Amino acid sequence: DGGITQSPKYLFRKEGQNVTLSCEQNLNHDAMYWYRQDPGQGLRLIYYSQIVNDFQKGDIAEGYSVSREKKESFPLTVTSAQKNPTAFYLCASSIPGTSWGRPQHFGDGTRLSIL
Amino acid sequence: DQQVKQNSPSLSVQEGRISILNCDYTNSMFDYFLWYKKYPAEGPTFLISISSIKDKNEDGRFTVFLNKSAKHLSLHIVPSQPGDSAVYFCAASGSSGDKLTFGTGTRLAVRP
């Protein structure tokens, strides 16, 4: 059954620590994305990657880093530089080039709480 | 700068009636629009989309209407069912399709 797996579902970290969120997909999609959702707000794009070993900053990339060493995996690191990291993080994937008829598919998210 | 706006944070509808969710956008370069449905603690799931060359797209109980001159789209759900209760996001992309811009969402509650 193809899909996107985000782990863990809930994550707690102390302030000042870096934390890495996992995202794996078996849909054979080239493009992958990270979004952040805060209460009462829409999804905001953090980083995206159209192809292995390449990625671009989204609208709110400060304090985050990513890597794309494999097609299936797009981990997101929330660094200590991110001023307000507590949020719900969503990973998505799609066939790149155009979204015509090819919507992004989402994982079930990771809720990060900084203690 | 909110390029995609959903001005109604919530909507309550009786089961069996029509639900109409609205979305406005400001960027005239958007030419593809999507609606997603989201349950709590889950990722959004794709519902229906429309390209700018159309003004209507239908899929079962869901119909999306696009008014390009007004930069407005709407999602109609008819008849509404209790299982439709969720947060609905509209999203838009340009012709390259590599990024989606999301609205803030509308929480729909369908009363039995």
mmCIF file with all atom_site columns, C-alpha atoms in Angstrom:
data_model
loop_
_atom_site.group_PDB
_atom_site.id
_atom_site.type_symbol
_atom_site.label_atom_id
_atom_site.label_alt_id
_atom_site.label_comp_id
_atom_site.label_asym_id
_atom_site.label_entity_id
_atom_site.label_seq_id
_atom_site.pdbx_PDB_ins_code
_atom_site.Cartn_x
_atom_site.Cartn_y
_atom_site.Cartn_z
_atom_site.occupancy
_atom_site.B_iso_or_equiv
_atom_site.pdbx_formal_charge
_atom_site.auth_seq_id
_atom_site.auth_comp_id
_atom_site.auth_asym_id
_atom_site.auth_atom_id
_atom_site.pdbx_PDB_model_num
ATOM 1   C CA . ASP A 1 1   ? 0.000   0.000  0.000   1.00 0.00 ? 1   ASP A CA 1
ATOM 2   C CA . GLY A 1 2   ? 1.722   3.171  -1.203  1.00 0.00 ? 2   GLY A CA 1
ATOM 3   C CA . GLY A 1 3   ? 1.915   6.182  1.025   1.00 0.00 ? 3   GLY A CA 1
ATOM 4   C CA . ILE A 1 4   ? 3.894   8.628  3.106   1.00 0.00 ? 4   ILE A CA 1
ATOM 5   C CA . THR A 1 5   ? 5.106   7.720  6.570   1.00 0.00 ? 5   THR A CA 1
ATOM 6   C CA . GLN A 1 6   ? 6.022   10.360 9.088   1.00 0.00 ? 6   GLN A CA 1
ATOM 7   C CA . SER A 1 7   ? 7.571   9.414  12.365  1.00 0.00 ? 7   SER A CA 1
ATOM 8   C CA . PRO A 1 8   ? 7.203   9.847  15.203  1.00 0.00 ? 8   PRO A CA 1
ATOM 9   C CA . LYS A 1 9   ? 3.627   11.084 15.523  1.00 0.00 ? 9   LYS A CA 1
ATOM 10  C CA . TYR A 1 10  ? 4.462   13.054 18.668  1.00 0.00 ? 10  TYR A CA 1
ATOM 11  C CA . LEU A 1 11  ? 7.877   14.439 19.570  1.00 0.00 ? 11  LEU A CA 1
ATOM 12  C CA . PHE A 1 12  ? 9.030   16.295 22.640  1.00 0.00 ? 12  PHE A CA 1
ATOM 13  C CA . ARG A 1 13  ? 12.352  18.066 22.901  1.00 0.00 ? 13  ARG A CA 1
ATOM 14  C CA . LYS A 1 14  ? 14.043  20.447 25.253  1.00 0.00 ? 14  LYS A CA 1
ATOM 15  C CA . GLU A 1 15  ? 14.628  24.003 24.174  1.00 0.00 ? 15  GLU A CA 1
ATOM 16  C CA . GLY A 1 16  ? 17.979  24.449 22.440  1.00 0.00 ? 16  GLY A CA 1
ATOM 17  C CA . GLN A 1 17  ? 18.142  20.925 21.035  1.00 0.00 ? 17  GLN A CA 1
ATOM 18  C CA . ASN A 1 18  ? 18.064  20.096 17.365  1.00 0.00 ? 18  ASN A CA 1
ATOM 19  C CA . VAL A 1 19  ? 15.464  17.542 16.360  1.00 0.00 ? 19  VAL A CA 1
ATOM 20  C CA . THR A 1 20  ? 14.974  15.592 13.122  1.00 0.00 ? 20  THR A CA 1
ATOM 21  C CA . LEU A 1 21  ? 11.585  14.596 11.740  1.00 0.00 ? 21  LEU A CA 1
ATOM 22  C CA . SER A 1 22  ? 11.425  11.614 9.441   1.00 0.00 ? 22  SER A CA 1
ATOM 23  C CA . CYS A 1 23  ? 9.487   11.396 6.169   1.00 0.00 ? 23  CYS A CA 1
ATOM 24  C CA . GLU A 1 24  ? 9.525   8.341  3.922   1.00 0.00 ? 24  GLU A CA 1
ATOM 25  C CA . GLN A 1 25  ? 7.451   7.695  0.804   1.00 0.00 ? 25  GLN A CA 1
ATOM 26  C CA . ASN A 1 26  ? 7.013   4.646  -1.411  1.00 0.00 ? 26  ASN A CA 1
ATOM 27  C CA . LEU A 1 27  ? 4.941   6.369  -4.093  1.00 0.00 ? 27  LEU A CA 1
ATOM 28  C CA . ASN A 1 28  ? 7.968   6.752  -6.375  1.00 0.00 ? 28  ASN A CA 1
ATOM 29  C CA . HIS A 1 29  ? 7.414   10.512 -6.367  1.00 0.00 ? 29  HIS A CA 1
ATOM 30  C CA . ASP A 1 30  ? 10.320  12.753 -7.263  1.00 0.00 ? 30  ASP A CA 1
ATOM 31  C CA . ALA A 1 31  ? 9.110   15.847 -5.399  1.00 0.00 ? 31  ALA A CA 1
ATOM 32  C CA . MET A 1 32  ? 8.784   16.124 -1.645  1.00 0.00 ? 32  MET A CA 1
ATOM 33  C CA . TYR A 1 33  ? 7.713   18.979 0.615   1.00 0.00 ? 33  TYR A CA 1
ATOM 34  C CA . TRP A 1 34  ? 7.664   20.032 4.261   1.00 0.00 ? 34  TRP A CA 1
ATOM 35  C CA . TYR A 1 35  ? 4.896   22.225 5.662   1.00 0.00 ? 35  TYR A CA 1
ATOM 36  C CA . ARG A 1 36  ? 4.167   23.631 9.047   1.00 0.00 ? 36  ARG A CA 1
ATOM 37  C CA . GLN A 1 37  ? 0.654   24.160 10.412  1.00 0.00 ? 37  GLN A CA 1
ATOM 38  C CA . ASP A 1 38  ? -0.106  26.395 13.385  1.00 0.00 ? 38  ASP A CA 1
ATOM 39  C CA . PRO A 1 39  ? -3.541  26.742 15.015  1.00 0.00 ? 39  PRO A CA 1
ATOM 40  C CA . GLY A 1 40  ? -5.909  28.809 12.896  1.00 0.00 ? 40  GLY A CA 1
ATOM 41  C CA . GLN A 1 41  ? -3.425  29.040 10.064  1.00 0.00 ? 41  GLN A CA 1
ATOM 42  C CA . GLY A 1 42  ? -2.980  27.342 6.753   1.00 0.00 ? 42  GLY A CA 1
ATOM 43  C CA . LEU A 1 43  ? -0.066  25.181 5.746   1.00 0.00 ? 43  LEU A CA 1
ATOM 44  C CA . ARG A 1 44  ? 3.144   27.127 5.202   1.00 0.00 ? 44  ARG A CA 1
ATOM 45  C CA . LEU A 1 45  ? 5.920   25.720 3.040   1.00 0.00 ? 45  LEU A CA 1
ATOM 46  C CA . ILE A 1 46  ? 9.278   25.207 4.766   1.00 0.00 ? 46  ILE A CA 1
ATOM 47  C CA . TYR A 1 47  ? 11.387  23.397 2.144   1.00 0.00 ? 47  TYR A CA 1
ATOM 48  C CA . TYR A 1 48  ? 10.792  21.407 -0.985  1.00 0.00 ? 48  TYR A CA 1
ATOM 49  C CA . SER A 1 49  ? 12.814  19.123 -3.204  1.00 0.00 ? 49  SER A CA 1
ATOM 50  C CA . GLN A 1 50  ? 12.103  18.346 -6.853  1.00 0.00 ? 50  GLN A CA 1
ATOM 51  C CA . ILE A 1 51  ? 14.828  15.735 -7.224  1.00 0.00 ? 51  ILE A CA 1
ATOM 52  C CA . VAL A 1 52  ? 17.439  13.849 -5.232  1.00 0.00 ? 52  VAL A CA 1
ATOM 53  C CA . ASN A 1 53  ? 20.340  15.975 -3.965  1.00 0.00 ? 53  ASN A CA 1
ATOM 54  C CA . ASP A 1 54  ? 18.493  19.210 -4.658  1.00 0.00 ? 54  ASP A CA 1
ATOM 55  C CA . PHE A 1 55  ? 16.143  21.302 -2.525  1.00 0.00 ? 55  PHE A CA 1
ATOM 56  C CA . GLN A 1 56  ? 14.824  24.850 -2.288  1.00 0.00 ? 56  GLN A CA 1
ATOM 57  C CA . LYS A 1 57  ? 13.709  27.087 0.545   1.00 0.00 ? 57  LYS A CA 1
ATOM 58  C CA . GLY A 1 58  ? 10.035  27.696 0.959   1.00 0.00 ? 58  GLY A CA 1
ATOM 59  C CA . ASP A 1 59  ? 8.362   30.644 2.643   1.00 0.00 ? 59  ASP A CA 1
ATOM 60  C CA . ILE A 1 60  ? 9.549   29.972 6.207   1.00 0.00 ? 60  ILE A CA 1
ATOM 61  C CA . ALA A 1 61  ? 12.887  28.139 5.923   1.00 0.00 ? 61  ALA A CA 1
ATOM 62  C CA . GLU A 1 62  ? 14.735  30.006 8.677   1.00 0.00 ? 62  GLU A CA 1
ATOM 63  C CA . GLY A 1 63  ? 15.744  27.703 11.517  1.00 0.00 ? 63  GLY A CA 1
ATOM 64  C CA . TYR A 1 64  ? 15.192  24.535 9.483   1.00 0.00 ? 64  TYR A CA 1
ATOM 65  C CA . SER A 1 65  ? 17.415  22.313 7.360   1.00 0.00 ? 65  SER A CA 1
ATOM 66  C CA . VAL A 1 66  ? 16.755  19.353 5.056   1.00 0.00 ? 66  VAL A CA 1
ATOM 67  C CA . SER A 1 67  ? 18.602  16.735 3.062   1.00 0.00 ? 67  SER A CA 1
ATOM 68  C CA . ARG A 1 68  ? 17.551  14.625 0.102   1.00 0.00 ? 68  ARG A CA 1
ATOM 69  C CA . GLU A 1 69  ? 20.049  11.808 -0.303  1.00 0.00 ? 69  GLU A CA 1
ATOM 70  C CA . LYS A 1 70  ? 17.463  9.263  -1.403  1.00 0.00 ? 70  LYS A CA 1
ATOM 71  C CA . LYS A 1 71  ? 14.318  9.577  -3.482  1.00 0.00 ? 71  LYS A CA 1
ATOM 72  C CA . GLU A 1 72  ? 12.246  7.971  -0.740  1.00 0.00 ? 72  GLU A CA 1
ATOM 73  C CA . SER A 1 73  ? 13.420  10.101 2.160   1.00 0.00 ? 73  SER A CA 1
ATOM 74  C CA . PHE A 1 74  ? 13.270  13.817 3.019   1.00 0.00 ? 74  PHE A CA 1
ATOM 75  C CA . PRO A 1 75  ? 14.156  14.402 6.698   1.00 0.00 ? 75  PRO A CA 1
ATOM 76  C CA . LEU A 1 76  ? 13.605  17.804 8.277   1.00 0.00 ? 76  LEU A CA 1
ATOM 77  C CA . THR A 1 77  ? 15.823  19.109 11.071  1.00 0.00 ? 77  THR A CA 1
ATOM 78  C CA . VAL A 1 78  ? 14.392  21.752 13.363  1.00 0.00 ? 78  VAL A CA 1
ATOM 79  C CA . THR A 1 79  ? 17.399  23.586 14.716  1.00 0.00 ? 79  THR A CA 1
ATOM 80  C CA . SER A 1 80  ? 17.786  25.573 17.899  1.00 0.00 ? 80  SER A CA 1
ATOM 81  C CA . ALA A 1 81  ? 17.700  28.701 15.711  1.00 0.00 ? 81  ALA A CA 1
ATOM 82  C CA . GLN A 1 82  ? 13.996  28.190 15.039  1.00 0.00 ? 82  GLN A CA 1
ATOM 83  C CA . LYS A 1 83  ? 12.367  30.634 17.427  1.00 0.00 ? 83  LYS A CA 1
ATOM 84  C CA . ASN A 1 84  ? 8.956   29.012 17.717  1.00 0.00 ? 84  ASN A CA 1
ATOM 85  C CA . PRO A 1 85  ? 9.266   25.361 16.727  1.00 0.00 ? 85  PRO A CA 1
ATOM 86  C CA . THR A 1 86  ? 6.167   23.982 18.468  1.00 0.00 ? 86  THR A CA 1
ATOM 87  C CA . ALA A 1 87  ? 3.790   23.109 15.604  1.00 0.00 ? 87  ALA A CA 1
ATOM 88  C CA . PHE A 1 88  ? 2.287   20.339 13.502  1.00 0.00 ? 88  PHE A CA 1
ATOM 89  C CA . TYR A 1 89  ? 4.645   19.344 10.681  1.00 0.00 ? 89  TYR A CA 1
ATOM 90  C CA . LEU A 1 90  ? 3.398   17.770 7.472   1.00 0.00 ? 90  LEU A CA 1
ATOM 91  C CA . CYS A 1 91  ? 5.376   16.065 4.748   1.00 0.00 ? 91  CYS A CA 1
ATOM 92  C CA . ALA A 1 92  ? 4.027   15.670 1.221   1.00 0.00 ? 92  ALA A CA 1
ATOM 93  C CA . SER A 1 93  ? 5.110   14.267 -2.110  1.00 0.00 ? 93  SER A CA 1
ATOM 94  C CA . SER A 1 94  ? 4.062   14.616 -5.732  1.00 0.00 ? 94  SER A CA 1
ATOM 95  C CA . ILE A 1 95  ? 5.146   14.130 -9.301  1.00 0.00 ? 95  ILE A CA 1
ATOM 96  C CA . PRO A 1 96  ? 7.061   17.330 -10.085 1.00 0.00 ? 96  PRO A CA 1
ATOM 97  C CA . GLY A 1 97  ? 6.865   19.696 -12.999 1.00 0.00 ? 97  GLY A CA 1
ATOM 98  C CA . THR A 1 98  ? 3.190   20.446 -12.769 1.00 0.00 ? 98  THR A CA 1
ATOM 99  C CA . SER A 1 99  ? 0.435   19.783 -10.327 1.00 0.00 ? 99  SER A CA 1
ATOM 100 C CA . TRP A 1 100 ? -2.107  19.404 -13.101 1.00 0.00 ? 100 TRP A CA 1
ATOM 101 C CA . GLY A 1 101 ? -4.131  16.390 -12.057 1.00 0.00 ? 101 GLY A CA 1
ATOM 102 C CA . ARG A 1 102 ? -1.323  15.335 -9.757  1.00 0.00 ? 102 ARG A CA 1
ATOM 103 C CA . PRO A 1 103 ? -2.011  16.679 -6.303  1.00 0.00 ? 103 PRO A CA 1
ATOM 104 C CA . GLN A 1 104 ? 0.353   16.475 -3.413  1.00 0.00 ? 104 GLN A CA 1
ATOM 105 C CA . HIS A 1 105 ? -0.135  13.507 -1.098  1.00 0.00 ? 105 HIS A CA 1
ATOM 106 C CA . PHE A 1 106 ? 0.385   14.073 2.602   1.00 0.00 ? 106 PHE A CA 1
ATOM 107 C CA . GLY A 1 107 ? 1.591   12.051 5.543   1.00 0.00 ? 107 GLY A CA 1
ATOM 108 C CA . ASP A 1 108 ? -0.271  12.115 8.862   1.00 0.00 ? 108 ASP A CA 1
ATOM 109 C CA . GLY A 1 109 ? 2.092   14.629 10.417  1.00 0.00 ? 109 GLY A CA 1
ATOM 110 C CA . THR A 1 110 ? 4.349   14.967 13.437  1.00 0.00 ? 110 THR A CA 1
ATOM 111 C CA . ARG A 1 111 ? 3.370   17.162 16.343  1.00 0.00 ? 111 ARG A CA 1
ATOM 112 C CA . LEU A 1 112 ? 6.498   18.719 17.819  1.00 0.00 ? 112 LEU A CA 1
ATOM 113 C CA . SER A 1 113 ? 6.411   20.227 21.279  1.00 0.00 ? 113 SER A CA 1
ATOM 114 C CA . ILE A 1 114 ? 9.327   22.051 22.805  1.00 0.00 ? 114 ILE A CA 1
ATOM 115 C CA . LEU A 1 115 ? 9.462   21.807 26.568  1.00 0.00 ? 115 LEU A CA 1
ATOM 116 C CA . ASP B 2 1   ? 0.676   38.736 2.486   1.00 0.00 ? 1   ASP B CA 1
ATOM 117 C CA . GLN B 2 2   ? -2.085  36.138 2.389   1.00 0.00 ? 2   GLN B CA 1
ATOM 118 C CA . GLN B 2 3   ? -2.459  35.252 -1.285  1.00 0.00 ? 3   GLN B CA 1
ATOM 119 C CA . VAL B 2 4   ? -5.163  32.671 -0.674  1.00 0.00 ? 4   VAL B CA 1
ATOM 120 C CA . LYS B 2 5   ? -7.914  33.583 1.772   1.00 0.00 ? 5   LYS B CA 1
ATOM 121 C CA . GLN B 2 6   ? -10.713 31.638 3.345   1.00 0.00 ? 6   GLN B CA 1
ATOM 122 C CA . ASN B 2 7   ? -12.638 34.303 5.198   1.00 0.00 ? 7   ASN B CA 1
ATOM 123 C CA . SER B 2 8   ? -15.036 31.999 7.018   1.00 0.00 ? 8   SER B CA 1
ATOM 124 C CA . PRO B 2 9   ? -13.221 30.101 9.758   1.00 0.00 ? 9   PRO B CA 1
ATOM 125 C CA . SER B 2 10  ? -16.239 27.886 10.398  1.00 0.00 ? 10  SER B CA 1
ATOM 126 C CA . LEU B 2 11  ? -19.502 26.749 8.853   1.00 0.00 ? 11  LEU B CA 1
ATOM 127 C CA . SER B 2 12  ? -22.355 24.684 10.288  1.00 0.00 ? 12  SER B CA 1
ATOM 128 C CA . VAL B 2 13  ? -24.831 22.897 8.008   1.00 0.00 ? 13  VAL B CA 1
ATOM 129 C CA . GLN B 2 14  ? -27.724 20.498 8.509   1.00 0.00 ? 14  GLN B CA 1
ATOM 130 C CA . GLU B 2 15  ? -27.253 16.981 7.171   1.00 0.00 ? 15  GLU B CA 1
ATOM 131 C CA . GLY B 2 16  ? -28.673 16.648 3.670   1.00 0.00 ? 16  GLY B CA 1
ATOM 132 C CA . ARG B 2 17  ? -28.346 20.350 2.867   1.00 0.00 ? 17  ARG B CA 1
ATOM 133 C CA . ILE B 2 18  ? -25.726 22.033 0.709   1.00 0.00 ? 18  ILE B CA 1
ATOM 134 C CA . SER B 2 19  ? -22.381 23.170 2.136   1.00 0.00 ? 19  SER B CA 1
ATOM 135 C CA . ILE B 2 20  ? -20.674 26.037 0.326   1.00 0.00 ? 20  ILE B CA 1
ATOM 136 C CA . LEU B 2 21  ? -17.074 26.826 1.202   1.00 0.00 ? 21  LEU B CA 1
ATOM 137 C CA . ASN B 2 22  ? -15.477 29.911 -0.289  1.00 0.00 ? 22  ASN B CA 1
ATOM 138 C CA . CYS B 2 23  ? -11.952 30.899 -1.206  1.00 0.00 ? 23  CYS B CA 1
ATOM 139 C CA . ASP B 2 24  ? -10.492 34.101 -2.638  1.00 0.00 ? 24  ASP B CA 1
ATOM 140 C CA . TYR B 2 25  ? -7.065  34.664 -4.118  1.00 0.00 ? 25  TYR B CA 1
ATOM 141 C CA . THR B 2 26  ? -5.048  37.689 -5.082  1.00 0.00 ? 26  THR B CA 1
ATOM 142 C CA . ASN B 2 27  ? -2.289  36.323 -7.325  1.00 0.00 ? 27  ASN B CA 1
ATOM 143 C CA . SER B 2 28  ? -3.412  36.396 -10.955 1.00 0.00 ? 28  SER B CA 1
ATOM 144 C CA . MET B 2 29  ? -0.569  33.995 -11.822 1.00 0.00 ? 29  MET B CA 1
ATOM 145 C CA . PHE B 2 30  ? -2.350  31.146 -10.059 1.00 0.00 ? 30  PHE B CA 1
ATOM 146 C CA . ASP B 2 31  ? -3.889  28.833 -12.599 1.00 0.00 ? 31  ASP B CA 1
ATOM 147 C CA . TYR B 2 32  ? -4.583  25.623 -10.771 1.00 0.00 ? 32  TYR B CA 1
ATOM 148 C CA . PHE B 2 33  ? -6.705  25.269 -7.651  1.00 0.00 ? 33  PHE B CA 1
ATOM 149 C CA . LEU B 2 34  ? -7.239  22.383 -5.277  1.00 0.00 ? 34  LEU B CA 1
ATOM 150 C CA . TRP B 2 35  ? -9.402  21.559 -2.270  1.00 0.00 ? 35  TRP B CA 1
ATOM 151 C CA . TYR B 2 36  ? -8.166  19.394 0.567   1.00 0.00 ? 36  TYR B CA 1
ATOM 152 C CA . LYS B 2 37  ? -10.024 17.920 3.517   1.00 0.00 ? 37  LYS B CA 1
ATOM 153 C CA . LYS B 2 38  ? -8.326  17.458 6.866   1.00 0.00 ? 38  LYS B CA 1
ATOM 154 C CA . TYR B 2 39  ? -9.305  15.575 9.999   1.00 0.00 ? 39  TYR B CA 1
ATOM 155 C CA . PRO B 2 40  ? -7.584  16.349 13.333  1.00 0.00 ? 40  PRO B CA 1
ATOM 156 C CA . ALA B 2 41  ? -4.116  14.849 13.757  1.00 0.00 ? 41  ALA B CA 1
ATOM 157 C CA . GLU B 2 42  ? -4.081  13.623 10.145  1.00 0.00 ? 42  GLU B CA 1
ATOM 158 C CA . GLY B 2 43  ? -2.636  14.934 6.932   1.00 0.00 ? 43  GLY B CA 1
ATOM 159 C CA . PRO B 2 44  ? -4.855  16.644 4.353   1.00 0.00 ? 44  PRO B CA 1
ATOM 160 C CA . THR B 2 45  ? -6.404  14.463 1.672   1.00 0.00 ? 45  THR B CA 1
ATOM 161 C CA . PHE B 2 46  ? -7.022  15.706 -1.832  1.00 0.00 ? 46  PHE B CA 1
ATOM 162 C CA . LEU B 2 47  ? -10.685 16.229 -2.771  1.00 0.00 ? 47  LEU B CA 1
ATOM 163 C CA . ILE B 2 48  ? -11.038 17.960 -6.100  1.00 0.00 ? 48  ILE B CA 1
ATOM 164 C CA . SER B 2 49  ? -9.208  20.408 -8.335  1.00 0.00 ? 49  SER B CA 1
ATOM 165 C CA . ILE B 2 50  ? -9.858  22.804 -11.188 1.00 0.00 ? 50  ILE B CA 1
ATOM 166 C CA . SER B 2 51  ? -7.683  24.466 -13.774 1.00 0.00 ? 51  SER B CA 1
ATOM 167 C CA . SER B 2 52  ? -8.087  28.073 -14.793 1.00 0.00 ? 52  SER B CA 1
ATOM 168 C CA . ILE B 2 53  ? -9.369  27.110 -18.223 1.00 0.00 ? 53  ILE B CA 1
ATOM 169 C CA . LYS B 2 54  ? -12.511 25.713 -16.631 1.00 0.00 ? 54  LYS B CA 1
ATOM 170 C CA . ASP B 2 55  ? -15.209 27.269 -14.505 1.00 0.00 ? 55  ASP B CA 1
ATOM 171 C CA . LYS B 2 56  ? -16.645 24.095 -13.011 1.00 0.00 ? 56  LYS B CA 1
ATOM 172 C CA . ASN B 2 57  ? -15.492 20.630 -12.068 1.00 0.00 ? 57  ASN B CA 1
ATOM 173 C CA . GLU B 2 58  ? -17.668 17.952 -10.554 1.00 0.00 ? 58  GLU B CA 1
ATOM 174 C CA . ASP B 2 59  ? -16.859 14.722 -8.711  1.00 0.00 ? 59  ASP B CA 1
ATOM 175 C CA . GLY B 2 60  ? -19.777 12.979 -7.076  1.00 0.00 ? 60  GLY B CA 1
ATOM 176 C CA . ARG B 2 61  ? -21.140 15.140 -4.268  1.00 0.00 ? 61  ARG B CA 1
ATOM 177 C CA . PHE B 2 62  ? -18.342 17.678 -4.691  1.00 0.00 ? 62  PHE B CA 1
ATOM 178 C CA . THR B 2 63  ? -18.335 20.520 -7.204  1.00 0.00 ? 63  THR B CA 1
ATOM 179 C CA . VAL B 2 64  ? -15.790 23.300 -7.471  1.00 0.00 ? 64  VAL B CA 1
ATOM 180 C CA . PHE B 2 65  ? -16.635 26.566 -9.200  1.00 0.00 ? 65  PHE B CA 1
ATOM 181 C CA . LEU B 2 66  ? -14.045 29.073 -10.382 1.00 0.00 ? 66  LEU B CA 1
ATOM 182 C CA . ASN B 2 67  ? -14.721 32.726 -11.170 1.00 0.00 ? 67  ASN B CA 1
ATOM 183 C CA . LYS B 2 68  ? -11.440 34.041 -12.557 1.00 0.00 ? 68  LYS B CA 1
ATOM 184 C CA . SER B 2 69  ? -12.570 37.613 -12.981 1.00 0.00 ? 69  SER B CA 1
ATOM 185 C CA . ALA B 2 70  ? -13.530 37.767 -9.312  1.00 0.00 ? 70  ALA B CA 1
ATOM 186 C CA . LYS B 2 71  ? -10.536 35.627 -8.242  1.00 0.00 ? 71  LYS B CA 1
ATOM 187 C CA . HIS B 2 72  ? -12.946 33.460 -6.321  1.00 0.00 ? 72  HIS B CA 1
ATOM 188 C CA . LEU B 2 73  ? -13.599 29.757 -6.044  1.00 0.00 ? 73  LEU B CA 1
ATOM 189 C CA . SER B 2 74  ? -16.086 27.754 -4.081  1.00 0.00 ? 74  SER B CA 1
ATOM 190 C CA . LEU B 2 75  ? -16.599 24.149 -3.090  1.00 0.00 ? 75  LEU B CA 1
ATOM 191 C CA . HIS B 2 76  ? -20.156 22.817 -3.000  1.00 0.00 ? 76  HIS B CA 1
ATOM 192 C CA . ILE B 2 77  ? -20.967 19.623 -1.137  1.00 0.00 ? 77  ILE B CA 1
ATOM 193 C CA . VAL B 2 78  ? -24.418 18.253 -1.711  1.00 0.00 ? 78  VAL B CA 1
ATOM 194 C CA . PRO B 2 79  ? -25.935 16.514 0.096   1.00 0.00 ? 79  PRO B CA 1
ATOM 195 C CA . SER B 2 80  ? -23.791 17.143 3.161   1.00 0.00 ? 80  SER B CA 1
ATOM 196 C CA . GLN B 2 81  ? -23.122 14.194 5.441   1.00 0.00 ? 81  GLN B CA 1
ATOM 197 C CA . PRO B 2 82  ? -21.841 14.042 9.039   1.00 0.00 ? 82  PRO B CA 1
ATOM 198 C CA . GLY B 2 83  ? -18.651 12.398 7.775   1.00 0.00 ? 83  GLY B CA 1
ATOM 199 C CA . ASP B 2 84  ? -17.924 15.578 5.826   1.00 0.00 ? 84  ASP B CA 1
ATOM 200 C CA . SER B 2 85  ? -17.224 17.363 9.115   1.00 0.00 ? 85  SER B CA 1
ATOM 201 C CA . ALA B 2 86  ? -13.568 18.411 8.838   1.00 0.00 ? 86  ALA B CA 1
ATOM 202 C CA . VAL B 2 87  ? -11.369 21.381 8.009   1.00 0.00 ? 87  VAL B CA 1
ATOM 203 C CA . TYR B 2 88  ? -11.294 22.248 4.317   1.00 0.00 ? 88  TYR B CA 1
ATOM 204 C CA . PHE B 2 89  ? -8.319  24.003 2.756   1.00 0.00 ? 89  PHE B CA 1
ATOM 205 C CA . CYS B 2 90  ? -8.162  25.563 -0.648  1.00 0.00 ? 90  CYS B CA 1
ATOM 206 C CA . ALA B 2 91  ? -4.776  25.768 -2.341  1.00 0.00 ? 91  ALA B CA 1
ATOM 207 C CA . ALA B 2 92  ? -3.425  27.331 -5.495  1.00 0.00 ? 92  ALA B CA 1
ATOM 208 C CA . SER B 2 93  ? -0.397  26.967 -7.721  1.00 0.00 ? 93  SER B CA 1
ATOM 209 C CA . GLY B 2 94  ? 1.106   28.616 -10.753 1.00 0.00 ? 94  GLY B CA 1
ATOM 210 C CA . SER B 2 95  ? 1.759   26.896 -14.060 1.00 0.00 ? 95  SER B CA 1
ATOM 211 C CA . SER B 2 96  ? 4.995   25.329 -12.842 1.00 0.00 ? 96  SER B CA 1
ATOM 212 C CA . GLY B 2 97  ? 3.030   23.520 -10.163 1.00 0.00 ? 97  GLY B CA 1
ATOM 213 C CA . ASP B 2 98  ? 5.981   23.119 -7.883  1.00 0.00 ? 98  ASP B CA 1
ATOM 214 C CA . LYS B 2 99  ? 4.543   24.994 -4.909  1.00 0.00 ? 99  LYS B CA 1
ATOM 215 C CA . LEU B 2 100 ? 1.098   25.169 -3.386  1.00 0.00 ? 100 LEU B CA 1
ATOM 216 C CA . THR B 2 101 ? -0.149  28.188 -1.473  1.00 0.00 ? 101 THR B CA 1
ATOM 217 C CA . PHE B 2 102 ? -2.790  27.262 1.092   1.00 0.00 ? 102 PHE B CA 1
ATOM 218 C CA . GLY B 2 103 ? -5.634  29.195 2.633   1.00 0.00 ? 103 GLY B CA 1
ATOM 219 C CA . THR B 2 104 ? -6.224  29.205 6.377   1.00 0.00 ? 104 THR B CA 1
ATOM 220 C CA . GLY B 2 105 ? -9.007  26.640 6.248   1.00 0.00 ? 105 GLY B CA 1
ATOM 221 C CA . THR B 2 106 ? -12.732 26.492 7.036   1.00 0.00 ? 106 THR B CA 1
ATOM 222 C CA . ARG B 2 107 ? -14.031 24.110 9.687   1.00 0.00 ? 107 ARG B CA 1
ATOM 223 C CA . LEU B 2 108 ? -17.238 22.469 8.465   1.00 0.00 ? 108 LEU B CA 1
ATOM 224 C CA . ALA B 2 109 ? -19.622 20.886 10.942  1.00 0.00 ? 109 ALA B CA 1
ATOM 225 C CA . VAL B 2 110 ? -22.512 18.855 9.512   1.00 0.00 ? 110 VAL B CA 1
ATOM 226 C CA . ARG B 2 111 ? -25.279 18.414 12.070  1.00 0.00 ? 111 ARG B CA 1
ATOM 227 C CA . PRO B 2 112 ? -27.261 15.130 11.991  1.00 0.00 ? 112 PRO B CA 1
#
